Coordinates of C-alpha atoms in Angstrom, one line a residue:
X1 CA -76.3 -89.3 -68.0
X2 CA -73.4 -88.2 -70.2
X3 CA -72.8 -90.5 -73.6
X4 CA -69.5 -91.8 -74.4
X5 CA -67.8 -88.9 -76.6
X6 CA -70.5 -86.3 -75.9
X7 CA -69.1 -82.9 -76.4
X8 CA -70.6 -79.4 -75.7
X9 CA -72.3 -77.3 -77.3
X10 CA -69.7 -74.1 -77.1
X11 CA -66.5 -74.0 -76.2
X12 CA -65.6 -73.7 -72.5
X13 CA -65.6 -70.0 -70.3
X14 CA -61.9 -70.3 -70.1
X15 CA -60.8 -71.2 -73.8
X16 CA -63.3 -68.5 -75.2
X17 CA -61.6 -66.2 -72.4
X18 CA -58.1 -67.0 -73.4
X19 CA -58.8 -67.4 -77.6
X20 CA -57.7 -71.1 -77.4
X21 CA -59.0 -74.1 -79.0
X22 CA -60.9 -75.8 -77.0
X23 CA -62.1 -80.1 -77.5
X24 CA -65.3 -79.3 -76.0
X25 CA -65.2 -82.3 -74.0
X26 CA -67.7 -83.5 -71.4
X27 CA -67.4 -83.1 -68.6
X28 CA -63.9 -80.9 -68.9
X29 CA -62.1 -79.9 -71.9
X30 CA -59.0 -81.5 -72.6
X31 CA -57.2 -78.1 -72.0
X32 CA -58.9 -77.2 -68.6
X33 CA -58.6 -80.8 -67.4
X34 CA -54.5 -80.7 -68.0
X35 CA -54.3 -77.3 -66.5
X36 CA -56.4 -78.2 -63.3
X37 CA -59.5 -75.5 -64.0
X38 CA -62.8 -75.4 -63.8
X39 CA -64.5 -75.7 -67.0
X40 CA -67.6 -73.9 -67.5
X41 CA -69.9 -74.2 -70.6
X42 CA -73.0 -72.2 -68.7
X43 CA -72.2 -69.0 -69.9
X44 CA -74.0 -66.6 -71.8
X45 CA -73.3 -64.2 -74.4
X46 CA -73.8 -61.2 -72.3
X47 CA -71.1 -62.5 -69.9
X48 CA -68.3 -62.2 -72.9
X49 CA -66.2 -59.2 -71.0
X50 CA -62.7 -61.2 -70.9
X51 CA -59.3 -58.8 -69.7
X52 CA -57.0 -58.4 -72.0
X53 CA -54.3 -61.1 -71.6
X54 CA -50.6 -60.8 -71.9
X55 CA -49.5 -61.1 -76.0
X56 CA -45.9 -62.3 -75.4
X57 CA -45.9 -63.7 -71.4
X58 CA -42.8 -62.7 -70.0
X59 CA -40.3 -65.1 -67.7
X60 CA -39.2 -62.5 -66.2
X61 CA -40.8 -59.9 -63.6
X62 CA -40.6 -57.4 -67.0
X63 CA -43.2 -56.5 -68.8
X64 CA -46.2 -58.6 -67.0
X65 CA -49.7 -57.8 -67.1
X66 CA -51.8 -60.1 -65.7
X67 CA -55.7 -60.6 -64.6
X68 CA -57.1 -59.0 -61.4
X69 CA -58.3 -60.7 -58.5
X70 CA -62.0 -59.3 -57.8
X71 CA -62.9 -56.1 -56.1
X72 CA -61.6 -55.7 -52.7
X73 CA -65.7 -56.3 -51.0
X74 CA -66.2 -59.2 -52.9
X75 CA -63.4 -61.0 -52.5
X76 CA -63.3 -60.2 -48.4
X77 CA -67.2 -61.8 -48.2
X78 CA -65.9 -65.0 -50.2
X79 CA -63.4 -65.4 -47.9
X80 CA -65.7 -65.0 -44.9
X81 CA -67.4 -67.9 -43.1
X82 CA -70.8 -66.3 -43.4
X83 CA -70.5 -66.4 -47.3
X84 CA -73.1 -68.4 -49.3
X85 CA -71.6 -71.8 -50.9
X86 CA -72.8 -70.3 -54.4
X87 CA -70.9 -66.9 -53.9
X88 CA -67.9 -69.0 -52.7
X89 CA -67.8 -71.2 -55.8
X90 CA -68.8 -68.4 -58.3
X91 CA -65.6 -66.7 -56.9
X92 CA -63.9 -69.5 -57.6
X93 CA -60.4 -67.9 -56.3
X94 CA -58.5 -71.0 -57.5
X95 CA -59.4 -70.1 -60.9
X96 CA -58.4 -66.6 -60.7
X97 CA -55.2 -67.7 -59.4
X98 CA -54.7 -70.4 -61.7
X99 CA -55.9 -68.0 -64.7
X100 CA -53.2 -65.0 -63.7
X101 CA -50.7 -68.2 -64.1
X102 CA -51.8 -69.1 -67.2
X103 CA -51.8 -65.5 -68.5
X104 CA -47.6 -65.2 -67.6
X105 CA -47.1 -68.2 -70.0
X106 CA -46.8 -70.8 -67.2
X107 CA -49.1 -74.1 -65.7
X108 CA -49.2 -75.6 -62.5
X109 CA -46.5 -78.0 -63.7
X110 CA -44.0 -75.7 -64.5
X111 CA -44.2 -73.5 -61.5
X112 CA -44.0 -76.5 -58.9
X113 CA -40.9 -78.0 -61.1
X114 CA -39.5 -74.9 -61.1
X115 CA -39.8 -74.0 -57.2
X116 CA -38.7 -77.8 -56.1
X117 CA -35.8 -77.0 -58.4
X118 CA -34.7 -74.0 -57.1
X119 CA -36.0 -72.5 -53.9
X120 CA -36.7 -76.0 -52.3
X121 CA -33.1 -77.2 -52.6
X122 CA -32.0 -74.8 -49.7
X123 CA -35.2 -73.8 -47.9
X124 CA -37.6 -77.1 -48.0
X125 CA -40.6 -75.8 -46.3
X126 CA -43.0 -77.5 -48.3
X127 CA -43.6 -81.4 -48.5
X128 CA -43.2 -81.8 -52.4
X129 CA -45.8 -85.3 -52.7
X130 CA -47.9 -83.7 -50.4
X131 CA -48.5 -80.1 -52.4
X132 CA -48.5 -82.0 -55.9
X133 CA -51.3 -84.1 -54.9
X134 CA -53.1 -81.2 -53.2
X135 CA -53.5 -79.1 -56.2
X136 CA -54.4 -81.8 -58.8
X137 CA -57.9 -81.0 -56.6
X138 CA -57.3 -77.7 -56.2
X139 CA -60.6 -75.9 -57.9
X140 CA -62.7 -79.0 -57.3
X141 CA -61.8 -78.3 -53.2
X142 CA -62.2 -74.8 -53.8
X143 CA -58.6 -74.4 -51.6
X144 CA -58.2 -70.6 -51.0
X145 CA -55.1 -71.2 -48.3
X146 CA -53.0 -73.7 -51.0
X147 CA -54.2 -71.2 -53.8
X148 CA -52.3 -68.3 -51.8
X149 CA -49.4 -70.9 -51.1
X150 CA -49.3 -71.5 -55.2
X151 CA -49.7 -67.9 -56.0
X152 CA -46.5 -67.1 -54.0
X153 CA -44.6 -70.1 -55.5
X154 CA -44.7 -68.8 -58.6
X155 CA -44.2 -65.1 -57.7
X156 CA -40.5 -66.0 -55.6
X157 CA -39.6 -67.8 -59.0
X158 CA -39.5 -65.5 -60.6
X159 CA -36.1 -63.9 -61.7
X160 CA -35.5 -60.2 -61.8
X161 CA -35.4 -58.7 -65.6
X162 CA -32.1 -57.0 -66.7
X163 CA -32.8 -54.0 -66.2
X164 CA -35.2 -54.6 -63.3
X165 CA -34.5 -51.6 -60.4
X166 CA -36.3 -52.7 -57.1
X167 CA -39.5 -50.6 -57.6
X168 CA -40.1 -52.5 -60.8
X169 CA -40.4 -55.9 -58.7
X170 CA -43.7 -54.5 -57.5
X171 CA -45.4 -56.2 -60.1
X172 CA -48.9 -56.4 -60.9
X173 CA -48.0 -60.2 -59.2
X174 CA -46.2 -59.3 -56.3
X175 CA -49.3 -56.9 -55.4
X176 CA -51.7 -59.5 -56.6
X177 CA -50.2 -62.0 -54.3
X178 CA -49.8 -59.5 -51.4
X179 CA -53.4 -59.1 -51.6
X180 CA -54.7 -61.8 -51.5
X181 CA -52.3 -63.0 -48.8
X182 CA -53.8 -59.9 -47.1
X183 CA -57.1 -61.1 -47.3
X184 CA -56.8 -64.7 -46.1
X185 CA -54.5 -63.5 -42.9
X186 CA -57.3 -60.9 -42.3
X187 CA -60.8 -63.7 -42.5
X188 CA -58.5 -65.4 -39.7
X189 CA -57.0 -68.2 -41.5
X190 CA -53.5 -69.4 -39.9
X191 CA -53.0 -73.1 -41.5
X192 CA -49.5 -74.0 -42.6
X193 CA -50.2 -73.2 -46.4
X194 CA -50.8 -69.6 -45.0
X195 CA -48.2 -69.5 -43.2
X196 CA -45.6 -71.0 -45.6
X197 CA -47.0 -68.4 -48.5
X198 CA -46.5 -65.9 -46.2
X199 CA -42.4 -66.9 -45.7
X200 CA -41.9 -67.2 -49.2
X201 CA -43.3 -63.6 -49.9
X202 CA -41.1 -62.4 -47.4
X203 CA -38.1 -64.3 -49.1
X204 CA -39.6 -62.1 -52.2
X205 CA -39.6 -58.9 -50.6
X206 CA -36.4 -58.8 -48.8
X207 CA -34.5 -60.4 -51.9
X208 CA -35.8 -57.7 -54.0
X209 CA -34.9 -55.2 -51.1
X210 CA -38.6 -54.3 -50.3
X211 CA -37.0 -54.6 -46.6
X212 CA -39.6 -53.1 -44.9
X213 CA -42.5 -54.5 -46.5
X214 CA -40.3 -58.3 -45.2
X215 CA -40.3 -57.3 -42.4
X216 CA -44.0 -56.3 -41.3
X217 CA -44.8 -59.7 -43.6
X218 CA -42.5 -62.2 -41.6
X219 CA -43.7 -60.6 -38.4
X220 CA -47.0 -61.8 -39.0
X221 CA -46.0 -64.7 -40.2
X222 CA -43.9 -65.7 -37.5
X223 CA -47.0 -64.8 -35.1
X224 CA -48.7 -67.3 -37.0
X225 CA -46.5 -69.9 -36.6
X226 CA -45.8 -69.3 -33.0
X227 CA -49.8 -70.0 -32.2
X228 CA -49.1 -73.2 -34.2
X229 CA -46.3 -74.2 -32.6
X230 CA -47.7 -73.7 -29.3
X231 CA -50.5 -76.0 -29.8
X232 CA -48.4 -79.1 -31.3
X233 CA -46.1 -78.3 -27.7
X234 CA -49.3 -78.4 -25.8
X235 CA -50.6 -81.5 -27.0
X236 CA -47.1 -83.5 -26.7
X237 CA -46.0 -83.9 -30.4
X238 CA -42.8 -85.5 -30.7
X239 CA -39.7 -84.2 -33.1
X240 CA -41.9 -81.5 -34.6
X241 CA -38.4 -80.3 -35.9
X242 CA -38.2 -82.6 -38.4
X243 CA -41.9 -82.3 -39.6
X244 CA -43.2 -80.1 -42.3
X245 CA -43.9 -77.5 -39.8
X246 CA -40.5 -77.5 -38.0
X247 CA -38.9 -76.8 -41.3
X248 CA -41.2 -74.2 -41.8
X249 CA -40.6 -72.8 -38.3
X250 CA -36.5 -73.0 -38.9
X251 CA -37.1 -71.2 -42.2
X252 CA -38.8 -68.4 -40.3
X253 CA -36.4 -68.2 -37.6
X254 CA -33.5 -68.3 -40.8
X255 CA -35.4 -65.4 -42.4
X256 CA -36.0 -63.1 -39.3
X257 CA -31.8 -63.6 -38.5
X258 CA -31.0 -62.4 -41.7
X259 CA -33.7 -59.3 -41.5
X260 CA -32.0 -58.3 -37.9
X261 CA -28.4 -58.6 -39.4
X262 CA -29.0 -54.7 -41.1
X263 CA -30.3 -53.2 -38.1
X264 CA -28.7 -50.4 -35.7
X265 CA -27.8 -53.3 -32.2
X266 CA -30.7 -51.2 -30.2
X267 CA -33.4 -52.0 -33.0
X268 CA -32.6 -55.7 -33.4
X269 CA -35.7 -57.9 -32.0
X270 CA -35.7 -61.7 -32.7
X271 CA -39.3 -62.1 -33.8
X272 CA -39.2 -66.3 -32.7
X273 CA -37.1 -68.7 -31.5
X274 CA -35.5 -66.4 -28.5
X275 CA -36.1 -67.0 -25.1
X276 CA -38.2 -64.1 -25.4
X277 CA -40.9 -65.5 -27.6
X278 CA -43.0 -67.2 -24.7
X279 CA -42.7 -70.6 -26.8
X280 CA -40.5 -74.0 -25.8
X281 CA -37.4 -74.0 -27.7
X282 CA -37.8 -76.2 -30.9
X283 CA -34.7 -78.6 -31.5
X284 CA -32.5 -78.1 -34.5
X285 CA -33.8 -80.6 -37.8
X286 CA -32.3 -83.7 -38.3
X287 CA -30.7 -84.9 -41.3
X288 CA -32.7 -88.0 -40.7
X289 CA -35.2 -88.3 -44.3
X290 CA -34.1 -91.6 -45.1
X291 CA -36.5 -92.6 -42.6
X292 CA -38.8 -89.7 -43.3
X293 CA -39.2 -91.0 -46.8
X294 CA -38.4 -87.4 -48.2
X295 CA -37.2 -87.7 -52.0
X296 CA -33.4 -88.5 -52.5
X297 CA -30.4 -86.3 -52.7
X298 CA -30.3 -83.7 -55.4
X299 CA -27.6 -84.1 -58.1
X300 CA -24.4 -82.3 -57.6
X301 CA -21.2 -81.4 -59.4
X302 CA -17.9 -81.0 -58.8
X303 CA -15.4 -78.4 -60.5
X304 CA -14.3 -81.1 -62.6
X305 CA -17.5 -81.0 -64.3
X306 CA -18.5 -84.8 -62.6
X307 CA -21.0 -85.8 -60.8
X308 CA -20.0 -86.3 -57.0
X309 CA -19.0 -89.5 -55.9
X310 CA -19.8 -88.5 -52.3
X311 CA -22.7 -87.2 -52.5
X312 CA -24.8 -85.8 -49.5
X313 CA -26.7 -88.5 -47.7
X314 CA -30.1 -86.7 -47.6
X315 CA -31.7 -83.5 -49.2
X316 CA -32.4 -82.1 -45.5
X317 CA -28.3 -81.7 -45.2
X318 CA -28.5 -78.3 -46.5
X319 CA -31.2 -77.0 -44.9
X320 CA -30.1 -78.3 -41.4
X321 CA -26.5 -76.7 -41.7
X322 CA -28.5 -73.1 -42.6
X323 CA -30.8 -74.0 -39.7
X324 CA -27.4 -74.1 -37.6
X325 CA -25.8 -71.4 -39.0
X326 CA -29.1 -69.3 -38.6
X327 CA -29.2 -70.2 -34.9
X328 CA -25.5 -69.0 -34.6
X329 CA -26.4 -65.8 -36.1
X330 CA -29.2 -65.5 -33.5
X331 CA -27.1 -65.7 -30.6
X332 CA -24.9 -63.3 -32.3
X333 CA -27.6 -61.0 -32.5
X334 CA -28.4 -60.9 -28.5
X335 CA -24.9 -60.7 -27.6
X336 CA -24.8 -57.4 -29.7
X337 CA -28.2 -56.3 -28.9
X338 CA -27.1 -57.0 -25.0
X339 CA -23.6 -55.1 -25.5
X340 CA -25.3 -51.6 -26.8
X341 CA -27.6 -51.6 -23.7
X342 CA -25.0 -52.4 -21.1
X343 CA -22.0 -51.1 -23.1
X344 CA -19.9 -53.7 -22.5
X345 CA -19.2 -56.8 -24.2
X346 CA -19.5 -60.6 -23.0
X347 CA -16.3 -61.3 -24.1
X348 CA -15.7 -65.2 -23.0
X349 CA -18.9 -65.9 -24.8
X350 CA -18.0 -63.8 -28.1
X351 CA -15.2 -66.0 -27.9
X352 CA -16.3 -69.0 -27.6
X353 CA -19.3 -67.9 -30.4
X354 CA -16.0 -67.6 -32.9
X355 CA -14.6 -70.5 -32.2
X356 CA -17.5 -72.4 -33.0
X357 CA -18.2 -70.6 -36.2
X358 CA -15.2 -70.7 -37.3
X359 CA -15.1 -74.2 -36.9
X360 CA -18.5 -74.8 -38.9
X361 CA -17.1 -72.1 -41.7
X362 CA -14.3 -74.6 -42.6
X363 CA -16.7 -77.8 -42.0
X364 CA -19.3 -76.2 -44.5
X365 CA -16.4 -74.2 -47.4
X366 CA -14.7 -78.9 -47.5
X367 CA -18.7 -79.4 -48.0
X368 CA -19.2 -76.9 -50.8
X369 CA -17.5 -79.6 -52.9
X370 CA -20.9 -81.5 -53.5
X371 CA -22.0 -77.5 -55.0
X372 CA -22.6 -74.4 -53.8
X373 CA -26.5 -74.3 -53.8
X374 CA -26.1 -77.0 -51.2
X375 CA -24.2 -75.1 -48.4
X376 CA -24.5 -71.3 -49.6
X377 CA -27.2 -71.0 -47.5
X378 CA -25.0 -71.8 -44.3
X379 CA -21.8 -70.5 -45.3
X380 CA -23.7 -66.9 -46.3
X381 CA -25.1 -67.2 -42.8
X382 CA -21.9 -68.3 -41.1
X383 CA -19.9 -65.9 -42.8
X384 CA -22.5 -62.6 -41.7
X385 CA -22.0 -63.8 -38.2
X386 CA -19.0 -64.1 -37.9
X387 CA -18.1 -60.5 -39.8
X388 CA -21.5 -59.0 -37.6
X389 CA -19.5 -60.0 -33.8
X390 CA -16.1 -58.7 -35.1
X391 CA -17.5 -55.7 -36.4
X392 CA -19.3 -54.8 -33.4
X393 CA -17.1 -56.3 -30.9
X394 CA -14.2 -53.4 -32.5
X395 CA -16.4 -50.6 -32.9
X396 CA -17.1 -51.3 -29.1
X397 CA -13.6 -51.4 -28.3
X398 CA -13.0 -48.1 -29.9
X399 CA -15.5 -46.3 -28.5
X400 CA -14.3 -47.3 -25.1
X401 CA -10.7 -46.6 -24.1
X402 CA -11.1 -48.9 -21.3
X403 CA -10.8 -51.7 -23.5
X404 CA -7.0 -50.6 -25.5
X405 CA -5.5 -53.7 -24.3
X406 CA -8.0 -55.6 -27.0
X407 CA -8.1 -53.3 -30.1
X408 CA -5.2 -55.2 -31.7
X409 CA -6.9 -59.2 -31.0
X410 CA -10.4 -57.6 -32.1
X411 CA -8.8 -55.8 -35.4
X412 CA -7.1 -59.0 -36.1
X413 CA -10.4 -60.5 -35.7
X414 CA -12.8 -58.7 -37.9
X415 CA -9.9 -59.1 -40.8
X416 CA -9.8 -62.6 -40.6
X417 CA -13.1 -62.7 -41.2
X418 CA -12.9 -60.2 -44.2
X419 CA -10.2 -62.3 -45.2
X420 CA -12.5 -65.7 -45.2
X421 CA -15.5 -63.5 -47.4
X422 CA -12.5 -62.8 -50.1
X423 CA -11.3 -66.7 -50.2
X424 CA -14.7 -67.8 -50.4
X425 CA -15.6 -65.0 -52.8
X426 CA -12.3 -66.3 -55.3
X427 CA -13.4 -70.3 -54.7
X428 CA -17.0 -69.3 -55.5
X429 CA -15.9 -68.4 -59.2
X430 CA -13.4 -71.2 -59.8
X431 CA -16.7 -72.9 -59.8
X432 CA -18.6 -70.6 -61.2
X433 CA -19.5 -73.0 -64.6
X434 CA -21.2 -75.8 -62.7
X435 CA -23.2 -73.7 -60.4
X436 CA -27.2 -73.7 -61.2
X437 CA -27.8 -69.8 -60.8
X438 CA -31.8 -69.6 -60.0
X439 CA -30.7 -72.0 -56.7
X440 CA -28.3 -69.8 -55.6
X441 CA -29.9 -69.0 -52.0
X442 CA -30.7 -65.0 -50.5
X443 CA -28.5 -65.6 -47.1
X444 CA -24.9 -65.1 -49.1
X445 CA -25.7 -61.6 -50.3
X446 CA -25.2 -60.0 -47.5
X447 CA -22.3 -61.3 -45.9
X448 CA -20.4 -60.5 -49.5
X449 CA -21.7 -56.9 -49.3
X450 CA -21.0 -56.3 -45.5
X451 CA -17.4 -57.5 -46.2
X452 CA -16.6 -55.5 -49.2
X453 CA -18.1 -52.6 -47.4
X454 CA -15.0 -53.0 -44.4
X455 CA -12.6 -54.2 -47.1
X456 CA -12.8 -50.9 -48.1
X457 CA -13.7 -49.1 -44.5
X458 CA -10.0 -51.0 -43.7
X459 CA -8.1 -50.9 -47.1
X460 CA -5.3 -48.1 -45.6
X461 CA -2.6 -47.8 -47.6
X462 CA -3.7 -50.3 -50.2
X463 CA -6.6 -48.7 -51.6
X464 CA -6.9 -49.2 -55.5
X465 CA -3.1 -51.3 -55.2
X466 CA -3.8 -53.9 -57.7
X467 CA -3.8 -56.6 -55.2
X468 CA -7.0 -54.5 -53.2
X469 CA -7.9 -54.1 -56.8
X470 CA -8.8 -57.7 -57.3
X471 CA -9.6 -59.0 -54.3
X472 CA -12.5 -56.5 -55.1
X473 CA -13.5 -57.4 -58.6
X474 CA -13.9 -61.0 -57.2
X475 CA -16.3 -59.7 -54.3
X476 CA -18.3 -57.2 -56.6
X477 CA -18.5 -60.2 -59.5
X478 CA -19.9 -62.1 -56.5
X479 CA -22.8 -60.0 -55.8
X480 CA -23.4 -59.3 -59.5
X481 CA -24.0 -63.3 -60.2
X482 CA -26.3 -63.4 -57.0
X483 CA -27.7 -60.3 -58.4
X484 CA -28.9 -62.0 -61.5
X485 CA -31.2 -63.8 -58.8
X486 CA -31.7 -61.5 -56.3
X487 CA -32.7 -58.3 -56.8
X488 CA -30.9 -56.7 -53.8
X489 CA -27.3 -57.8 -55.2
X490 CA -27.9 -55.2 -57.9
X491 CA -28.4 -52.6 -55.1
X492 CA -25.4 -53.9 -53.1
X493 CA -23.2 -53.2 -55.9
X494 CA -24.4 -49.5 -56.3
X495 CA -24.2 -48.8 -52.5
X496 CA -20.4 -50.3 -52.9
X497 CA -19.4 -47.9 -56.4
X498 CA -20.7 -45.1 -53.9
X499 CA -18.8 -46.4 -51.2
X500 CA -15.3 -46.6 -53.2
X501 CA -16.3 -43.3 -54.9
X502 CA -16.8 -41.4 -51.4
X503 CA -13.4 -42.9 -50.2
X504 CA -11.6 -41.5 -53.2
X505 CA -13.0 -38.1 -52.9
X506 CA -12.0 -38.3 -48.9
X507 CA -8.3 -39.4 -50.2
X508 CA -7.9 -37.2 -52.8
X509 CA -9.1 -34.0 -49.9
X510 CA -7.0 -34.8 -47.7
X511 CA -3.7 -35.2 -50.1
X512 CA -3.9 -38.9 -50.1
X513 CA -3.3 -39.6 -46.5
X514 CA -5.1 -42.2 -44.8
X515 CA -7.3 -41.0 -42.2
X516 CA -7.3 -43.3 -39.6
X517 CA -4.2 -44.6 -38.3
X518 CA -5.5 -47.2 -36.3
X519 CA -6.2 -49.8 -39.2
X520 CA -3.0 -50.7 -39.9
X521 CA -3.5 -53.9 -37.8
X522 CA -6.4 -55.0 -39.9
X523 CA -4.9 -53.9 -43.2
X524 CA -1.7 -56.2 -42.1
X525 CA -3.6 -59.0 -41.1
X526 CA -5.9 -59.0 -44.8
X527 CA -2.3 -58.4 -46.7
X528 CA -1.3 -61.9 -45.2

């Protein structure tokens, strides 16, 4: 038995590993016990082989270098059931996540403050008390699942470097954390924490515009959640949309809408919650946590620099309005997807899809005065489905002279909807000094950068006019302050300065007439 104050005979594994000094306490050090790792004093002097750790941890993706999980055979058999307990706990995969942490400069501490802070406040798919309390235990359970759930935590945290292109957010993490995903998904493991990792390196990937990569990611993800779903239906749970899992499952559904949005109408496929999934249709959440004893409402200003006095009721408000708006844009997607197959368009129930998004887009732009990070989510959303049905709905109408009677309405249409991305676009900067930048959500990107494409598509006669001029400063400074969080706004904006650049040259070849005489509908209506 262990005396009062005994201390080792060494220092631990991990402070000789990482050059610190270490209490050489009994039974932890006071380092390994605040950073949740296993401390080992068994060690020999022939095991002293450490990697080289990182010199000046970076906060950004730039510059890291971090530890390797083990070899690709080793790690598979400690993830297999037929493993031995020994070689299970000597790979200890905790510690190696917990270690490639440490080596980036950060603790467990920081990264969950820093996700609950950020990525949470719009997409709460983790219960916070519940995942706290978890890893405090994390290397003594030996949790591989909640190890892959921290690993990708920290890695969607993690803002892009100034000069960061989107190759350069393959990290040495991303891949790290891709593996080992890999490898969990692959022994047969589908809990939530899985799952859950799994959406938030998707979130990663597509908001660094690794597109692809998202989408072969959420697909198994969603697969995943679909077999979990299935069995909570089967054995009669009750509002499993306003559990931990139906957030999750609305942040999937969220995640595949946005991923369909880019796609040609005959490749769009709604991965989960279509009729076509084979699964019971899950409710929308409830803003309902006061009885769900979820924390309270996050702080919010207004553009008076005060804190609002009406504040949301409940943290779940955002969340449930992007659940909304995400299910909006779903049945925006299968009306389009139905209209390139059968080459006509529903048009009573494209209709009567505007009319209820344009009601929600002025419900959620009177909200946006509690902050932005709490309804860009569902305004980003909103605003792509609304632009997505017009667009369609007049490129339909165009290729079809059976439907002339309609090309005025459905011009009119898509530059209203323009029009709403610019006013947005100009109230988003008024604001611009109280808005927490690494909260600002993914789903907003797009819409911006979908609209400024048409804005220019449309621009007629007022191409470069000063007032064209500013309306698209505002959009591009948009994208470049969601940039400075996600990747892919960077890539918007050079797909836009190609965009302008290819118009002038058209222009100037053809003596400065505008090609298409058809627009001047739409470039009326956005002049208004």
């Amino acid at each position: 038995m262990m005396g009062e104050g005994a201390i080792a005979a060494q220092v631990c594994w991990n402070c000789k590993n990482g050059k610190r000094k270490c209490s050489k306490d009994l039974p932890a050090c006071a380092r390994c016990a605040k950073l949740l790792l296993k401390c080992d004093y068994e060690y020999s002097a022939s095991d002293m082989n450490p990697p080289k750790t990182v010199q000046s941890p970076a906060s950004s993706v730039e510059g890291s270098n971090l530890p390797q999980l083990q070899t690709t055979a080793k790690l598979m058999y400690a993830l297999s059931d037929g493993c031995p307990r020994s070689m299970k706990i000597e790979a200890s995969i905790p510690t190696q996540v917990l270690n490639i942490i440490i080596s980036n400069g950060d603790g467990v501490p920081s990264v969950t403050s820093t996700y609950f802070r950020t990525i949470d406040v719009w997409l709460p798919v983790i219960d916070a008390d519940t995942c706290v309390k978890r890893l405090e235990t994390i290397t003594q359970d030996n949790n591989v699942e909640l190890s892959s759930l921290l690993l990708a935590m920290f890695l969607v945290t993690r803002p892009p470097g100034n000069n960061s292109s989107m190759r350069e957010m393959q990290t040495p993490l991303y891949f790290e954390t891709k593996t080992l995903y890999s490898f969990i998904v692959s022994s047969g493991r589908s809990t939530i924490e899985v799952i859950q990792a799994g959406l938030l390196i998707s979130l990663y990937e597509v908001g660094h515009g690794m597109t692809e990569a998202a989408q072969v990611t959420i697909a198994v993800c969603s697969r995943m959640a679909m077999k979990m779903k299935a069995v909570q239906y089967r054995n009669s749970s009750r509002d499993i949309q306003n559990t931990e899992f139906g957030r999750l499952w609305w942040g999937i559904v969220t995640l595949d809408r946005y991923l369909n949005q880019d796609l040609s109408p005959d490749e769009i496929h709604l991965l989960v919650g279509s009729w076509s999934d084979g699964v019971p249709a899950m409710e929308l959440p409830v803003d309902e946590e006061a009885q769900s004893g979820l924390p309270p409402p996050i702080s919010m200003r207004t553009t008076s620099g005060i804190s609002a006095s009406h504040q949301p009721t409940t943290r779940l408000g955002p969340f449930c309005r992007a659940a909304e708006a995400g299910h909006l844009l779903g049945q925006v997607l299968d009306l389009i997807a139905q209209s390139s197959y059968s080459r006509e368009m529903d048009f009573e129930k494209a209709r009567a899809l505007d009319h209820a998004m344009q009601s929600f887009a002025m419900v959620l732009v009177q909200q946006a005065i509690n902050g932005w990070e709490e309804c860009c989510a569902a305004i980003g959303l909103c605003l792509s489905a609304m632009v997505l049905l017009h667009e369609k709905t007049w490129n339909l109408i165009n290729d079809s002279p059976a439907y002339d009677t309609r090309k005025e309405a459905a011009g009119m249409a898509l530059a209203s909807a323009i029009r709403m991305t610019i006013d947005i676009s100009r109230r988003f900067h008024m604001d611009l000094a109280f808005i927490d930048l690494p909260a600002l959500p993914l789903p907003a990107t797009y819409a911006v950068y979908r609209s400024t494409l048409l804005y220019i598509q449309f621009s007629g006669d007022d191409f470069q006019s000063p007032e064209w001029s500013s309306n698209m400063d505002s959009l591009k400074s948009t994208l470049g302050h969601f940039g400075k969080r996600w990747n892919v706004g960077k890539h918007y904006l050079d797909l836009i300065d190609i965009a302008i650049s290819n118009e002038a040259h058209a222009r100037a070849r053809s003596g400065g007439r505008v090609a298409d005489g058809q627009m001047q509908i739409m470039k009326m209506e956005m002049g208004d």
